[in-house]
Coordinates of C-alpha atoms in Angstrom, one line a residue:
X1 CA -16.5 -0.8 12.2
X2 CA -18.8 -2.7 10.1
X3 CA -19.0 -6.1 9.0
X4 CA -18.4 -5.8 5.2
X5 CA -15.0 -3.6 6.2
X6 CA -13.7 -6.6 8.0
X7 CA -14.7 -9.0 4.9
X8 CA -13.1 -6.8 2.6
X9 CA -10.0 -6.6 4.8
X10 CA -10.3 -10.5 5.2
X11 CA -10.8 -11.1 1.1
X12 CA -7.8 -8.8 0.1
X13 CA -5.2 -10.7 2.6
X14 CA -6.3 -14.0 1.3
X15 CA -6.0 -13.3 -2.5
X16 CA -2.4 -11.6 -1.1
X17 CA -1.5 -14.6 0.9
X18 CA -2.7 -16.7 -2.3
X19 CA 0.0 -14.5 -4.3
X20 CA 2.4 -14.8 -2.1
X21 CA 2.0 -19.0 -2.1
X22 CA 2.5 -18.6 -5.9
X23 CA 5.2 -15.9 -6.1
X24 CA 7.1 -18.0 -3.8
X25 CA 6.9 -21.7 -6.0
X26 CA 7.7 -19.3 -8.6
X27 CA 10.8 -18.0 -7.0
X28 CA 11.9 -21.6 -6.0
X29 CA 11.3 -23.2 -9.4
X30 CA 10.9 -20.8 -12.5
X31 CA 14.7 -19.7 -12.6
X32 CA 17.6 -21.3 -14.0
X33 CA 20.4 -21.8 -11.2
X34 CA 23.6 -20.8 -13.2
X35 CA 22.2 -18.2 -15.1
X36 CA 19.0 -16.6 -13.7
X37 CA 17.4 -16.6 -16.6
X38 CA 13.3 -17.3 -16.7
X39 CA 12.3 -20.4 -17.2
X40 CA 8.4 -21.9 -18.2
X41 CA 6.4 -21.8 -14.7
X42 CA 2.8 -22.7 -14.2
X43 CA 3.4 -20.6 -10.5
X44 CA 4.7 -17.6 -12.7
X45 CA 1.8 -17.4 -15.1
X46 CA -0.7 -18.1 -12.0
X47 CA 0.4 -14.8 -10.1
X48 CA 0.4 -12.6 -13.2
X49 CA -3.3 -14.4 -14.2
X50 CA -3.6 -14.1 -10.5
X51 CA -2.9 -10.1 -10.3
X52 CA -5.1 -9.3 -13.4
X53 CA -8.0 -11.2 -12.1
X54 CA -7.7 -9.5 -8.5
X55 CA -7.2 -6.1 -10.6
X56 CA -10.7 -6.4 -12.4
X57 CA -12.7 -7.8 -9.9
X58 CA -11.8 -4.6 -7.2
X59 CA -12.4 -2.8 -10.2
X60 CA -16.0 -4.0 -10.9
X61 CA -16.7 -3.8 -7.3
X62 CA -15.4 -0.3 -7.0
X63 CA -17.8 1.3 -10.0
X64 CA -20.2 1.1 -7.1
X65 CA -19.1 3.7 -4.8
X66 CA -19.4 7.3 -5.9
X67 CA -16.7 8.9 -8.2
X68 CA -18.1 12.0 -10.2
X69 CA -17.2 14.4 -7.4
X70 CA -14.4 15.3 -5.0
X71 CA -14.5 13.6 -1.5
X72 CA -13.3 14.6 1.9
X73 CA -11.5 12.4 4.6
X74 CA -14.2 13.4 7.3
X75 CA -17.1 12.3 4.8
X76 CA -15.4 8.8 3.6
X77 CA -14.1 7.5 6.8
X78 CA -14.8 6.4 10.8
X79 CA -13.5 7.5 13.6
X80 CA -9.9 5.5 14.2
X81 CA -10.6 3.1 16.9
X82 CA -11.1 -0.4 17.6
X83 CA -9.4 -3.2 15.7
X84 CA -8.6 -0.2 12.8
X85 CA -6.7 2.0 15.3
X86 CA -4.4 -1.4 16.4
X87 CA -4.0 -2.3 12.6
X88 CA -2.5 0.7 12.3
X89 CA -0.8 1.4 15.0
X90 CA 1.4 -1.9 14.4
X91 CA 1.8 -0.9 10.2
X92 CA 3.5 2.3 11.9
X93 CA 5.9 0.6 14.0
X94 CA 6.7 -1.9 11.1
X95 CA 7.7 0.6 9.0
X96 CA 9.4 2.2 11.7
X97 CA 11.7 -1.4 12.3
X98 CA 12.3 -1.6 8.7
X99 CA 13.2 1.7 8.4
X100 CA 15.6 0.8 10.8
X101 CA 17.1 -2.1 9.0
X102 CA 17.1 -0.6 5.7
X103 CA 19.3 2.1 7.2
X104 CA 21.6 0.5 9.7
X105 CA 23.4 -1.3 6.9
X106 CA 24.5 0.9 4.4
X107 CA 25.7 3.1 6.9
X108 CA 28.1 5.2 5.9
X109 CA 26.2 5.0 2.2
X110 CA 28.8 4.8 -1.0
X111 CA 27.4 5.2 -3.9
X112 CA 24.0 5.6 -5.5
X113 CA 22.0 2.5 -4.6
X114 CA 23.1 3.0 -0.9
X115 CA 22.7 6.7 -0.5
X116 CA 19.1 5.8 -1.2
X117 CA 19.0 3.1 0.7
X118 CA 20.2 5.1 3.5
X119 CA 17.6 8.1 2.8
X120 CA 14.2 5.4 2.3
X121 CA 15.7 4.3 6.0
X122 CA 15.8 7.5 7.7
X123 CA 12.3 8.8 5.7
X124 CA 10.7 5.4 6.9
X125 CA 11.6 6.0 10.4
X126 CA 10.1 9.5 10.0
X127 CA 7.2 8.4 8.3
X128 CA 6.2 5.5 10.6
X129 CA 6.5 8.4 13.1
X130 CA 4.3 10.4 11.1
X131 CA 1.6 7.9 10.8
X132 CA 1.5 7.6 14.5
X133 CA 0.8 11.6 14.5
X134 CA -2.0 11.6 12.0
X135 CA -3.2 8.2 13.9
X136 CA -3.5 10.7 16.8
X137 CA -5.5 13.4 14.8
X138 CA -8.0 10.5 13.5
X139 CA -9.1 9.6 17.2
X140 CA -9.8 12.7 18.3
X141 CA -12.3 13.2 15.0
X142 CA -11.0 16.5 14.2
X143 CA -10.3 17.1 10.7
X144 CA -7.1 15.9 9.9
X145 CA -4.1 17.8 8.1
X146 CA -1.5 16.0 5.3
X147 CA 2.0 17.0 7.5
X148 CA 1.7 14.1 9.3
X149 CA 1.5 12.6 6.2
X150 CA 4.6 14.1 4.2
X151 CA 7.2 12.0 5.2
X152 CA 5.5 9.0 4.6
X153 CA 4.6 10.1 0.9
X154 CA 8.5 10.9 0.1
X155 CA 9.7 7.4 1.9
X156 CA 7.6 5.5 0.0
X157 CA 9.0 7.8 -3.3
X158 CA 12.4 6.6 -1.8
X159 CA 11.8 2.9 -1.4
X160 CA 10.5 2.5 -4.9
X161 CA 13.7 3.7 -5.7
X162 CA 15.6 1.6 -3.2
X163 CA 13.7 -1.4 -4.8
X164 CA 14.2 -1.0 -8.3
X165 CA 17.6 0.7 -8.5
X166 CA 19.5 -2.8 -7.9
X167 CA 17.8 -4.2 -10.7
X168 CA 17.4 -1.8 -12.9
X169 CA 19.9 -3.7 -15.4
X170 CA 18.6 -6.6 -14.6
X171 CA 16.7 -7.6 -18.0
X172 CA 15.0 -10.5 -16.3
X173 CA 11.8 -9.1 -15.6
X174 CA 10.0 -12.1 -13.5
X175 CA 12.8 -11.9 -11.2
X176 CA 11.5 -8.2 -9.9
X177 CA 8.2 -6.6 -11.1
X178 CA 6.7 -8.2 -8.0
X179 CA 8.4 -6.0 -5.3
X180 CA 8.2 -2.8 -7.6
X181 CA 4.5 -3.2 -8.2
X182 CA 4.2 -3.5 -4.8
X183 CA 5.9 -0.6 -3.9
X184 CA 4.5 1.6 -6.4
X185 CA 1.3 0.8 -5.3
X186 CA 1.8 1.6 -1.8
X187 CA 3.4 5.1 -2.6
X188 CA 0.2 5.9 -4.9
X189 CA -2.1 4.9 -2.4
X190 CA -0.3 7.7 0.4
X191 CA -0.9 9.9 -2.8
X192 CA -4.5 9.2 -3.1
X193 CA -5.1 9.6 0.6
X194 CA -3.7 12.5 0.6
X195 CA -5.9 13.8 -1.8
X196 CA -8.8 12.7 0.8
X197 CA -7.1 14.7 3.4
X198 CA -7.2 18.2 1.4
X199 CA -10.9 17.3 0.4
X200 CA -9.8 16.5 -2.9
X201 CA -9.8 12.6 -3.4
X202 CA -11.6 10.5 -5.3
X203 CA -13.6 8.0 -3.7
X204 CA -14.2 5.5 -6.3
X205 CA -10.2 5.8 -7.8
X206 CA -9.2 5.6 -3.9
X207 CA -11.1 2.6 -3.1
X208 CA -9.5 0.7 -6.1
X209 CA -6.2 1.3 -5.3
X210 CA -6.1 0.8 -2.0
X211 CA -7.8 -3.1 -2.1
X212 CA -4.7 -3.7 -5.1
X213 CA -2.5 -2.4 -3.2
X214 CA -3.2 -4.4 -0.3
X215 CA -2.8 -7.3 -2.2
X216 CA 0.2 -6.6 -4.0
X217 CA 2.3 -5.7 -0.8
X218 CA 1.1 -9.0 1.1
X219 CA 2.2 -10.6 -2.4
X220 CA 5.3 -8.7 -2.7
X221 CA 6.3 -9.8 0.6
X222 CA 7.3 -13.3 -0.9
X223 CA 10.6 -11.7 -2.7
X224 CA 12.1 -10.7 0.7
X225 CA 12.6 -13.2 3.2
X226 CA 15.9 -12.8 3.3
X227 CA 15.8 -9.3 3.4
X228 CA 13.3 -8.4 6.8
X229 CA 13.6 -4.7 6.2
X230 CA 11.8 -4.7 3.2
X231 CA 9.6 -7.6 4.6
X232 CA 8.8 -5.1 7.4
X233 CA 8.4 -2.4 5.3
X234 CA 5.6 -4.3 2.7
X235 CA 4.0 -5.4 5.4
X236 CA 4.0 -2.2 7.4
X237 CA 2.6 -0.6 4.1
X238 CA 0.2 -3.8 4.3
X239 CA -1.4 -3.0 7.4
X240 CA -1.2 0.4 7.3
X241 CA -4.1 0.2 4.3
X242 CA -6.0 -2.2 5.7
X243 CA -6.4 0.6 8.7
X244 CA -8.0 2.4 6.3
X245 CA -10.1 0.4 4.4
X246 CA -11.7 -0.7 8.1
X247 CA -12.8 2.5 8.5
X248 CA -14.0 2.8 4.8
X249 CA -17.7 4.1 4.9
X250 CA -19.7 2.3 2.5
X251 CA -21.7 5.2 1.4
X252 CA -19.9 8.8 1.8
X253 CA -21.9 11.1 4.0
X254 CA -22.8 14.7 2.3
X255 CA -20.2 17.0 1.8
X256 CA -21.2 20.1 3.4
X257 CA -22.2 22.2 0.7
X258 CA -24.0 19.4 -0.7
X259 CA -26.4 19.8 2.8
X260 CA -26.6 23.1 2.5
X261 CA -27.7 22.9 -1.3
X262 CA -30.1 20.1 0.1
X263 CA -31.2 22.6 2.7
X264 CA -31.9 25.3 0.4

């Protein structure tokens, strides 16, 4: 693991943890009590100022690392070990608890809301299990396959949904773009490594929206102290891409029919 990995780590959970200070005032202080509405916050404008500013800066910083060609996982990242492998080892099993909480309460599920509820639950437990499998293929350095993977993609499908459907008629937008951000972030980053895994990622995109995404689950974490499985779950999501950007190379190494066109 190198030293500028465990910066970047470092410098995405701080601007996250910054977010979260501010989403947090703003929850406290930028909503009317009777009727929910919006009110003027200085904390509100800071985290959307906040989330633009963090958006363009990983984007300028990510225009440095290669992007005009497809990418494989075995050429962009370390070997899982160290401080990455226990990183994401606990992301797993905090996905794994929320999962858990998400589904013990709507059990049995009536309607919509609840029937997904119950399905993100059961697909989190499964894909915290998953990640544990493909955590177990990244030791051993072979090249590792997207099944492990698969359920983990469709929970995070599942809690985006489980996020947003409460408020989908809820025309107060400050009081929920946070956690569905957040979410939707998390599911495209599973999407982009997966597109690592079958040797068909993109580094540059990847690198970008992993470091936002990072930020925006630490951020998104502020709407849901009172509810721990979805705290569990962002943070699990959290951790879980920080793994990955630890074991980050900085420069790719050649794919190999780029050393074989280097050895002709």
């Amino acid at each position: 693991m190198k030293k500028e990995n465990l910066i970047l780590a470092g410098r995405l959970w701080l601007e996250g943890v910054v977010l979260f200070a501010l989403r947090l005032v703003h929850l406290r202080t930028g909503f009317d009590a009777d009727t929910g509405l919006a009110l003027p916050s200085l904390a509100g404008r800071a985290v959307w100022i906040g989330l633009l500013v963090c958006l363009a800066a990983e984007a300028a910083l990510c225009v440095r690392r290669p992007g005009n060609s497809k990418r494989s996982y075995a050429c962009c990242f370390r070997i899982l070990e160290g401080p990455a492998l226990g990183v994401l080892t606990a992301g797993c099993f905090l996905l794994i608890a929320g999962g858990i909480l998400l589904l013990l309460p709507v059990l049995p599920p009536q309607g919509a809301a609840e029937v997904t509820a119950a399905a993100a639950g059961a697909l989190g437990i499964a894909g915290g299990a998953g990640l544990l499998l493909l955590a177990k293929e990244l030791r051993s350095g072979d090249a590792p396959t997207v099944f492990p993977l698969l359920a983990a993609m469709f929970f995070s499908v599942l809690f985006l949904l489980a996020v947003y459907f409460p408020e989908e008629s809820n025309p107060v937008l400050e009081r929920y773009y946070l956690p569905v951000l957040g979410a939707a972030m998390a599911a495209y980053f599973l999407y982009q490594l997966s597109g690592l895994i079958r040797g068909e990622g993109n580094l540059r995109w990847f690198g970008l929206i992993a470091d936002f995404a990072a930020v925006t689950c630490v951020a998104a974490a502020a709407d849901c102290l009172d509810n721990p499985g979805h705290l569990m779950v962002y943070l699990g999501f959290a951790a879980v891409i920080t793994a990955f950007l630890l074991l980050l190379r900085k420069e790719p190494l050649p794919e190999p029919e780029e050393a074989e066109e280097d050895a002709a």
